[in-house]
Short mmCIF file of C-alpha atoms and ligand atoms in Angstrom, two decimals:
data_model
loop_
_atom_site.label_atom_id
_atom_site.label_comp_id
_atom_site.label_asym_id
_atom_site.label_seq_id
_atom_site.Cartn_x
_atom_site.Cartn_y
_atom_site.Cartn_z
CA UNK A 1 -6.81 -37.85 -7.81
CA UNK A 2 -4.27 -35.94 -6.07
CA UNK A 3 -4.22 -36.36 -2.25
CA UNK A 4 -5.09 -33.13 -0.42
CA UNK A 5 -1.95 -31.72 1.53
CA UNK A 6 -2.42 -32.34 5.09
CA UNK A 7 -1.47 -28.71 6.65
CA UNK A 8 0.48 -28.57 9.70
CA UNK A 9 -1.30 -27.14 11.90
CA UNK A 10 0.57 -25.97 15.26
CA UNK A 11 -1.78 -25.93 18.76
CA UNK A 12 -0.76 -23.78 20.78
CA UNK A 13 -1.34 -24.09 24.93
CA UNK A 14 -4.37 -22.49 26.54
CA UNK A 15 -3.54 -18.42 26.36
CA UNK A 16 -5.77 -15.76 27.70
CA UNK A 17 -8.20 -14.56 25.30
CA UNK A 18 -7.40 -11.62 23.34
CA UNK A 19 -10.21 -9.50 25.34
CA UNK A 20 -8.30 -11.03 28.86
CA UNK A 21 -5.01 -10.05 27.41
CA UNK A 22 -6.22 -6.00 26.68
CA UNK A 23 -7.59 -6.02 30.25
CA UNK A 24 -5.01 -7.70 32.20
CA UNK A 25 -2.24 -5.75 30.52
CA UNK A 26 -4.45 -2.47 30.72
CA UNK A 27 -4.25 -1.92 26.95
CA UNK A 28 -6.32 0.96 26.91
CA UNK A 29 -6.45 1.65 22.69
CA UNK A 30 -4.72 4.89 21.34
CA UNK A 31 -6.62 7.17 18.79
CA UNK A 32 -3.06 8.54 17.90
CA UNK A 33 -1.73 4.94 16.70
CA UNK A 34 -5.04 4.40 15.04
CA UNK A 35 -5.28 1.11 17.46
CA UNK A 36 -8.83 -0.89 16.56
CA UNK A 37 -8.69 -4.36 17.53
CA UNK A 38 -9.95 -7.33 15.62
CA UNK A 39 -11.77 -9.63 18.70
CA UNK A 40 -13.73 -12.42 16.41
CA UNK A 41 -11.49 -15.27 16.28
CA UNK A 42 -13.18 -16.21 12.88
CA UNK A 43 -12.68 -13.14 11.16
CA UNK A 44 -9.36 -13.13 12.19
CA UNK A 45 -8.61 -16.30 10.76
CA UNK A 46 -10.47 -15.51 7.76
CA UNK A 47 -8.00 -12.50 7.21
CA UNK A 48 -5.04 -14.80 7.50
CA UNK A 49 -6.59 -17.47 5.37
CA UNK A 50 -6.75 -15.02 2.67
CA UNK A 51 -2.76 -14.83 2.83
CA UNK A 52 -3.03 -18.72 1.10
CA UNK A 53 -0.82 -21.49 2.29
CA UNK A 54 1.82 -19.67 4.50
CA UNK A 55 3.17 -22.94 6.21
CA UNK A 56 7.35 -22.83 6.32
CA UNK A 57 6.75 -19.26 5.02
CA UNK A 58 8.59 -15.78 6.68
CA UNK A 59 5.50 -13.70 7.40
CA UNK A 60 5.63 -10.68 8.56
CA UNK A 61 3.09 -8.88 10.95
CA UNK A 62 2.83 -5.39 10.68
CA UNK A 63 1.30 -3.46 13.81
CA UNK A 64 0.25 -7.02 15.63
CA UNK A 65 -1.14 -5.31 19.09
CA UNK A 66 -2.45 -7.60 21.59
CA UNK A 67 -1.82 -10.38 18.75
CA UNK A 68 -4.69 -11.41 17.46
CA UNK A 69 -3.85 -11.89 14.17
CA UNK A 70 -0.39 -13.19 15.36
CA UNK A 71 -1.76 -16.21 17.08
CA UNK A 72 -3.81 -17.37 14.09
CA UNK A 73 -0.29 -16.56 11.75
CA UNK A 74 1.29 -18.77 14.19
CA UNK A 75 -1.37 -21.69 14.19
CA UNK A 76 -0.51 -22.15 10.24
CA UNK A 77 2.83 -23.21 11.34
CA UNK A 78 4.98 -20.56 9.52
CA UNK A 79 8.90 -20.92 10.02
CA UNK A 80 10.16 -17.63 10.79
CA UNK A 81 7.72 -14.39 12.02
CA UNK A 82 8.59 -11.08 12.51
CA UNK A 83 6.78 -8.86 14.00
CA UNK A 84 6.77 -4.84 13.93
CA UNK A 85 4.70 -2.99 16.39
CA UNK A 86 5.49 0.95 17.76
CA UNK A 87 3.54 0.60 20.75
CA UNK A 88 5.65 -0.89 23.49
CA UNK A 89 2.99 -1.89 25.56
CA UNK A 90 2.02 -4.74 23.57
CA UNK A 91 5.29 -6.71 23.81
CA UNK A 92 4.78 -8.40 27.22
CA UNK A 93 1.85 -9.97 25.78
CA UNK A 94 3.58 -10.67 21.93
CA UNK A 95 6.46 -12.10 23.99
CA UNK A 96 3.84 -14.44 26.01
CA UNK A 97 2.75 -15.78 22.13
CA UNK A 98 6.54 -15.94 21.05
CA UNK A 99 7.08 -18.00 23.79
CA UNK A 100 4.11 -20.73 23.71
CA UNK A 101 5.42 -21.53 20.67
CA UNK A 102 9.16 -21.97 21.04
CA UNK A 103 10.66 -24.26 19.10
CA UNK A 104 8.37 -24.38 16.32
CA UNK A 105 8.39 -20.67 14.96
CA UNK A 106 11.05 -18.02 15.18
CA UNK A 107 9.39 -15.22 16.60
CA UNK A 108 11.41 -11.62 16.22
CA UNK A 109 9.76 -8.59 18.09
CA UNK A 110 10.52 -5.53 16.75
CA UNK A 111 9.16 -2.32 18.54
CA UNK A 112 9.68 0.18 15.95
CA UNK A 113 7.58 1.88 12.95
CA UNK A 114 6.94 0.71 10.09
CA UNK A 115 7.46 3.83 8.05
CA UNK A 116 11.20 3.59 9.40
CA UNK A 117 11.99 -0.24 9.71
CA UNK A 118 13.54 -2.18 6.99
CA UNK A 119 11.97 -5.64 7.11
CA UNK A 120 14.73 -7.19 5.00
CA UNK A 121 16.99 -7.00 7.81
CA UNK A 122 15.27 -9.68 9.76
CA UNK A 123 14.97 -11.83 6.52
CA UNK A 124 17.11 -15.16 5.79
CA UNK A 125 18.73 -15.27 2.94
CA UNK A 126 17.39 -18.78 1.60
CA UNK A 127 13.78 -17.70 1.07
CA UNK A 128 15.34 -15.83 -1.90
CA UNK A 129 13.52 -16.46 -5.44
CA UNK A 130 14.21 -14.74 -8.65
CA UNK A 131 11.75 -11.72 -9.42
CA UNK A 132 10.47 -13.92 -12.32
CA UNK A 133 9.69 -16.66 -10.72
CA UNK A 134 6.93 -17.56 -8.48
CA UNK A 135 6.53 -15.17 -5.28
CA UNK A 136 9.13 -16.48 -2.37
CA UNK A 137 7.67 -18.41 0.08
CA UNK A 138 6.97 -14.12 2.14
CA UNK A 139 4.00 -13.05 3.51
CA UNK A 140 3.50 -9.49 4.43
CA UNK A 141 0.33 -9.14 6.61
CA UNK A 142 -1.35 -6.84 8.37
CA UNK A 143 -4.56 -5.12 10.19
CA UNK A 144 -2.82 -1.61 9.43
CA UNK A 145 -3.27 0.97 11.57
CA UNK A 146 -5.84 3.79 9.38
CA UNK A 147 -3.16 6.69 10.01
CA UNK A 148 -0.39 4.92 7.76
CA UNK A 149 -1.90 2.79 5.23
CA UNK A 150 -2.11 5.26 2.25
CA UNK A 151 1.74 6.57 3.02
CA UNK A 152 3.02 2.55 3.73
CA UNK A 153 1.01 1.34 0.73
CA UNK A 154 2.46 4.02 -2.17
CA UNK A 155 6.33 3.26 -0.23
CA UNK A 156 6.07 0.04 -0.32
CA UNK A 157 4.86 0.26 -3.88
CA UNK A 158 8.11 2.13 -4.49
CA UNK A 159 10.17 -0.14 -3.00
CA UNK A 160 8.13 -3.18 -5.58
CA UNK A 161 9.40 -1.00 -8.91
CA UNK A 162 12.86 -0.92 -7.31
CA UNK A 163 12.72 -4.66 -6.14
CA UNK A 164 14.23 -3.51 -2.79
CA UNK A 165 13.30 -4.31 1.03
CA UNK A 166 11.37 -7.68 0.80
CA UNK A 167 11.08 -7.13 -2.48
CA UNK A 168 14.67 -7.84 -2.66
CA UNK A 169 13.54 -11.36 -2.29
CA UNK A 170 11.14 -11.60 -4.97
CA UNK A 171 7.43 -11.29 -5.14
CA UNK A 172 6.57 -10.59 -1.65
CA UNK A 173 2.77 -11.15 -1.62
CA UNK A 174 0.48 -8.83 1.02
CA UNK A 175 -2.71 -9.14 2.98
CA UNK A 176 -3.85 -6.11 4.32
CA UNK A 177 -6.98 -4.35 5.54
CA UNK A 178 -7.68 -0.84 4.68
CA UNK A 179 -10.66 1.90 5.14
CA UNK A 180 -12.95 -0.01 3.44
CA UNK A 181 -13.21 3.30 0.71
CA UNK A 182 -9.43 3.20 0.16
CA UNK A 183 -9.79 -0.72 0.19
CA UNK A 184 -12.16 0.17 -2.86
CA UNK A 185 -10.12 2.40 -4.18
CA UNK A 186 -7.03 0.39 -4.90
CA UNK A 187 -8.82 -2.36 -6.69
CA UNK A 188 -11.21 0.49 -8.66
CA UNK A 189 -10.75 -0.20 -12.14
CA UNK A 190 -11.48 1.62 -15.33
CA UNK A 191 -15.35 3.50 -14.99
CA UNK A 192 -15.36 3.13 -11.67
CA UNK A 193 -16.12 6.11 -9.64
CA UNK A 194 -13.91 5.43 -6.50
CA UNK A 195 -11.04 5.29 -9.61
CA UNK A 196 -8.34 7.37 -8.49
CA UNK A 197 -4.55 7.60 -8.35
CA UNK A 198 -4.01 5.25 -6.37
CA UNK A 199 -6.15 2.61 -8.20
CA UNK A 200 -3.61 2.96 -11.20
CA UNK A 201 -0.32 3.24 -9.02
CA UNK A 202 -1.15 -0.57 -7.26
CA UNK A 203 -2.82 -1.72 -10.90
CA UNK A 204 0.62 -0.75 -11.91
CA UNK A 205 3.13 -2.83 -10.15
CA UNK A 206 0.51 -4.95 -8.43
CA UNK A 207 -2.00 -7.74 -8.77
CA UNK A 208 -4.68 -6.30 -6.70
CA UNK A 209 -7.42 -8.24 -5.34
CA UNK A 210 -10.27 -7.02 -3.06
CA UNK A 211 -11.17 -10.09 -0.67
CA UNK A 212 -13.84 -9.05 2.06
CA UNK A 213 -15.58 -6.33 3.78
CA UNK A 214 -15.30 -6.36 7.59
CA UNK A 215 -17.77 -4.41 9.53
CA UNK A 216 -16.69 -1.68 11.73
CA UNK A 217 -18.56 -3.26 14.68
CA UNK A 218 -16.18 -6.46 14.52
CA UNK A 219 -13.59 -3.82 16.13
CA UNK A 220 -12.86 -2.92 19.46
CA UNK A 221 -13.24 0.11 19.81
CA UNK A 222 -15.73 0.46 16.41
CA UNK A 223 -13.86 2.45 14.02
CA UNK A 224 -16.16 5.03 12.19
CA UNK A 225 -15.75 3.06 9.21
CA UNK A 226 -16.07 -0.41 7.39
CA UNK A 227 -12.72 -2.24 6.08
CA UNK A 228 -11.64 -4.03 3.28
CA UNK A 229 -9.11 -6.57 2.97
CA UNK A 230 -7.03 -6.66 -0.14
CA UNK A 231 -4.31 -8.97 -1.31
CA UNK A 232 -1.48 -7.56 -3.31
CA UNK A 233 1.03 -9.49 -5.60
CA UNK A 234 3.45 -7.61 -7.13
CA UNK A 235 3.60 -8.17 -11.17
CA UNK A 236 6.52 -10.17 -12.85
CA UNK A 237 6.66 -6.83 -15.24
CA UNK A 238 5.07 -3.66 -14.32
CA UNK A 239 2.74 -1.99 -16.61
CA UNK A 240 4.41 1.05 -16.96
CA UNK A 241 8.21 0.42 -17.69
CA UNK A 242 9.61 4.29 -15.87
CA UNK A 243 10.99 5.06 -12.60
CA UNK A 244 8.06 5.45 -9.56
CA UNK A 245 8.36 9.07 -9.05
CA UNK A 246 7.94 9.85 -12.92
CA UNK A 247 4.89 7.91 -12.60
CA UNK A 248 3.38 8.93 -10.10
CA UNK A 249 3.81 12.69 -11.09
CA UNK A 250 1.91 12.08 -13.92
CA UNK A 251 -0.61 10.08 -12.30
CA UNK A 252 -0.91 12.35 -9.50
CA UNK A 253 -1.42 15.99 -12.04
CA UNK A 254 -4.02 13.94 -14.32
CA UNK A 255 -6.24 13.08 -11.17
CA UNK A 256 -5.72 16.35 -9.82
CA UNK A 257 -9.09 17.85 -12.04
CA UNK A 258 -10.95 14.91 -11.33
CA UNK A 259 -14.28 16.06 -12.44
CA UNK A 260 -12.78 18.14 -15.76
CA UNK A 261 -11.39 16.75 -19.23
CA UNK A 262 -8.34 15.03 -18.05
CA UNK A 263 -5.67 17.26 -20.68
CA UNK A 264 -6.54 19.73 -17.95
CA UNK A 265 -4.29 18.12 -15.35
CA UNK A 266 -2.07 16.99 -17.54
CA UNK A 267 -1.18 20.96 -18.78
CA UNK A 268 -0.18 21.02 -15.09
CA UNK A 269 2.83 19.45 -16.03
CA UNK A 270 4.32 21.60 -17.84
CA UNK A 271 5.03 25.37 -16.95
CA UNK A 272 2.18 27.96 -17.62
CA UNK A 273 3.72 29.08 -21.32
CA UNK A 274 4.07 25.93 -23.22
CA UNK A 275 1.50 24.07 -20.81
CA UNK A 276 -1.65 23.62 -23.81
CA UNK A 277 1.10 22.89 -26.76
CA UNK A 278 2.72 20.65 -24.30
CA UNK A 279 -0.01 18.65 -22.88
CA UNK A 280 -1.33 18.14 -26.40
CA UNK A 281 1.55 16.79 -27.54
CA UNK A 282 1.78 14.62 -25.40
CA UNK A 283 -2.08 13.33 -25.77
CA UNK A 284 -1.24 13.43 -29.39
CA UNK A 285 1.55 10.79 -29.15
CA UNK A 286 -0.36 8.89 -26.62
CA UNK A 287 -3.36 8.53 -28.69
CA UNK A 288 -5.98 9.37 -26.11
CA UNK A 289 -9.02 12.04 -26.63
CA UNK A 290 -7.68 14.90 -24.99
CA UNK A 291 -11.56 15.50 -23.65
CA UNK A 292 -11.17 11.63 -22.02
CA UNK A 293 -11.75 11.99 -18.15
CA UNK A 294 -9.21 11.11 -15.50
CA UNK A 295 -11.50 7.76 -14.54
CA UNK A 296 -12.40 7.22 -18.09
CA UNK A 297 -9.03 6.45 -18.89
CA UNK A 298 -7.14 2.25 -18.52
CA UNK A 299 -3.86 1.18 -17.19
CA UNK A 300 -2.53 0.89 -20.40
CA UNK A 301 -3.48 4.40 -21.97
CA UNK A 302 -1.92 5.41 -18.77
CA UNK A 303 1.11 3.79 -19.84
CA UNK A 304 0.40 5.77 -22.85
CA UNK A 305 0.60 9.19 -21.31
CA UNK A 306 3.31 8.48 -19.45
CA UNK A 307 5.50 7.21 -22.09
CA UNK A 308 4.58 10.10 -24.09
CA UNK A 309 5.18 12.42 -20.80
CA UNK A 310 8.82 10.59 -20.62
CA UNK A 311 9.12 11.80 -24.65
CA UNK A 312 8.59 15.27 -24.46
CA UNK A 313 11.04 15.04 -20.94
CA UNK A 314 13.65 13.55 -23.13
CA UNK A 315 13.39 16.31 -25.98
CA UNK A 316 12.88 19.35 -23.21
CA UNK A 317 14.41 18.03 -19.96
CA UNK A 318 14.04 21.58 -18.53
CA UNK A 319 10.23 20.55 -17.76
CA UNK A 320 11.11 17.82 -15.40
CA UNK A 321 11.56 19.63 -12.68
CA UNK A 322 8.80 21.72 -13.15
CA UNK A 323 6.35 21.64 -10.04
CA UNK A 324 2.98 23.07 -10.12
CA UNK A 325 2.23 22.54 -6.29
CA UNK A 326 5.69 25.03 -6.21
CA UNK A 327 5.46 28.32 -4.51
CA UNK A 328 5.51 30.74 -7.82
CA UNK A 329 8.45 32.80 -6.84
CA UNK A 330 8.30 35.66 -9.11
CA UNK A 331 4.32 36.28 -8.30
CA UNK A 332 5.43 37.16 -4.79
CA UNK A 333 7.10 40.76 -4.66
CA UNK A 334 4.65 41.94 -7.86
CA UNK A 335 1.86 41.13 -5.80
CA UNK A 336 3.62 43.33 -2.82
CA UNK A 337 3.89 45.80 -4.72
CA UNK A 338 0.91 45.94 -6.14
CA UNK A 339 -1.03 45.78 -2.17
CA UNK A 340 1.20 49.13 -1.60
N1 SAM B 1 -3.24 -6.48 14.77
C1 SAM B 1 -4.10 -6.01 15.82
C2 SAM B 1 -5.53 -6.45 15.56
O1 SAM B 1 -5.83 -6.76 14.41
O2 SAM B 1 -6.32 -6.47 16.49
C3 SAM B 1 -4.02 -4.48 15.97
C4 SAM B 1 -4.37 -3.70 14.74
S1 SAM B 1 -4.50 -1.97 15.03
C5 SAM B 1 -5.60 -1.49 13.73
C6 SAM B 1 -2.98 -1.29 14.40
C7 SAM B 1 -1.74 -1.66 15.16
O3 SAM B 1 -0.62 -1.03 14.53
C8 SAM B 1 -1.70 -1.21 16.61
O4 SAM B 1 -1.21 -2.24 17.40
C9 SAM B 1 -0.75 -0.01 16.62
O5 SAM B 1 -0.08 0.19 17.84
C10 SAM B 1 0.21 -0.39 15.50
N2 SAM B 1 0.85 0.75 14.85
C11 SAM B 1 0.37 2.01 14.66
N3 SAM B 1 1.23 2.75 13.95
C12 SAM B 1 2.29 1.95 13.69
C13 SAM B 1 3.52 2.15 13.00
N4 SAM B 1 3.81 3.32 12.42
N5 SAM B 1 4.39 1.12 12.93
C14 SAM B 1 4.11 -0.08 13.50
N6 SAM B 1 2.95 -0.32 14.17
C15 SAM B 1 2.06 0.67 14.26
#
């Protein structure tokens, strides 16, 4: 029988609790930066247990606050840690942590945003593995802050179908906690009524797995709602084979008449004259029942549609740029004049 690996665990001196540090650094919490702190040591470990073995690993931490999460990142003795966190109050007490465990882990404190920073910056170049391999020895985790997850989540998703930022360095796996409903959402699969666009954008480029509910009372201050932690791992081939925007366009239009037959969205992609001969063409080469709803329909008819979508584009390029959401520019004066 295989020995069991003996993980190298790193103490680290006695620190303040995590309550002491918000109190003695007067760290009141910030609606505006969506700032909910984790305070049970267990669930906080059970968050970066979830992130597997991460011992020699670069993880990164995004939005670490009084660093709760940090210290528990730290304690599984990863080599290199970066951490990314817009509030500038917090570094006095992230420097504190960087510097109880000098020496051991390389600790980079970043006070920037997330939506702006580019992570492979602060990456060596060693950790490096070939997209096909297994994922590179990089964690991305994370107690994100509510306001950004849904933007971060579908640009980092990008960034996986163009293999750039960490993903430049292979399969960057994530931990992450999310509104518990857009936790559910991500992971909804086919049938499922929280099944939505962004359950087939992360089934597309991602392994998705739902992990844990943590109540909204584990937080200080309680959030109004429950999260979910979710572990993403990007796939060695994505399920849909076109560029991210393309995708998501399609995507986006046939979840945009949730409750109707889902050809209904899809005529949105096409402009008003052609829009029924268009969008039944393109069901037509896809195979699907035209009167198929948006949630009734898998990843792979999906792949379907947009294949088919990326057919018709090919034959008719004049209907890529088309944009529904677009202001209809003609419509404007004739209404004027009408009014007068
Ligand atoms: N990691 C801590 C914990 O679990 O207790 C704090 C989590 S709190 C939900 C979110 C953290 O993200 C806060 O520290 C907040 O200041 C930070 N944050 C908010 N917006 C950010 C952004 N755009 N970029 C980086 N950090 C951000």
């Amino acid at each position: 029988m295989a020995a069991a690996r003996k993980a190298l665990n790193i103490r680290l001196p006695p620190l303040p609790s995590i309550k002491d540090v918000i109190r003695l650094y007067k760290l009141r919490a910030l609606r505006e930066l969506s700032q909910n702190f984790l305070m049970e040591p267990r669930l906080i470990d059970k968050i970066v247990r979830a992130a597997g073995n991460i011992e020699n690993h670069v993880v990164c931490e995004v939005g670490p606050g009084p660093g709760g999460i940090t210290r528990s990142i730290i304690q599984q003795a990863p080599r290199k840690l970066i951490l990314i966190e817009k509030d500038p109050r917090f570094i006095p007490s992230l420097e504190l942590l960087a510097d109880a465990c000098r020496d051991k882990v390389d600790v980079d404190i970043i006070t920037g945003d997330i939506l702006s920073t580019d992570i492979a910056n602060f990456m060596p170049a060693d950790v490096k593995t070939d997209w096909l391999d297994s994922p590179p020895p990089v964690n991305l985790i994370g107690n994100l802050p509510f306001s950004v997850s849904t933007i971060l989540m579908i640009r980092w998703l990008e960034m996986i179908s163009k293999q750039e930022g960490p993903w430049a360095f292979g399969r960057a796996r994530m931990t992450l906690t999310f509104q518990k409903e857009v936790a559910e959402r991500m992971a909804a699969r086919i049938l499922d009524s929280q099944r939505c666009r962004l359950s087939v954008m992360c089934q597309t480029w991602c392994n998705v797995n739902y992990k844990f509910d943590i109540s909204g009372s584990a937080f200080l201050p309680k959030p109004d709602v429950d999260v979910g932690v979710v572990t993403l791992t990007p796939l060695k081939q994505p399920l849909i084979k076109l560029p991210f925007k393309m995708v998501e366009k399609v995507v986006r239009q046939i979840f945009s008449m949730r409750r109707k037959y889902s050809i209904r969205g899809a005529q949105t992609l096409f402009p008003e004259e052609v829009r029924e001969e268009m969008a039944l063409k393109m069901y037509q080469l896809a195979d699907i029942d035209p009167v198929t709803r948006p949630y009734q329909i898998a990843n792979m008819e999906f792949a379907r549609l947009c294949e088919a979508y990326n057919e018709i584009i090919k034959k008719y390029p004049e209907f890529e740029s088309y944009d529904y959401r677009a202001p209809k520019k003609d419509k404007q004066p004739q209404e004027a004049i009408e009014e007068k």
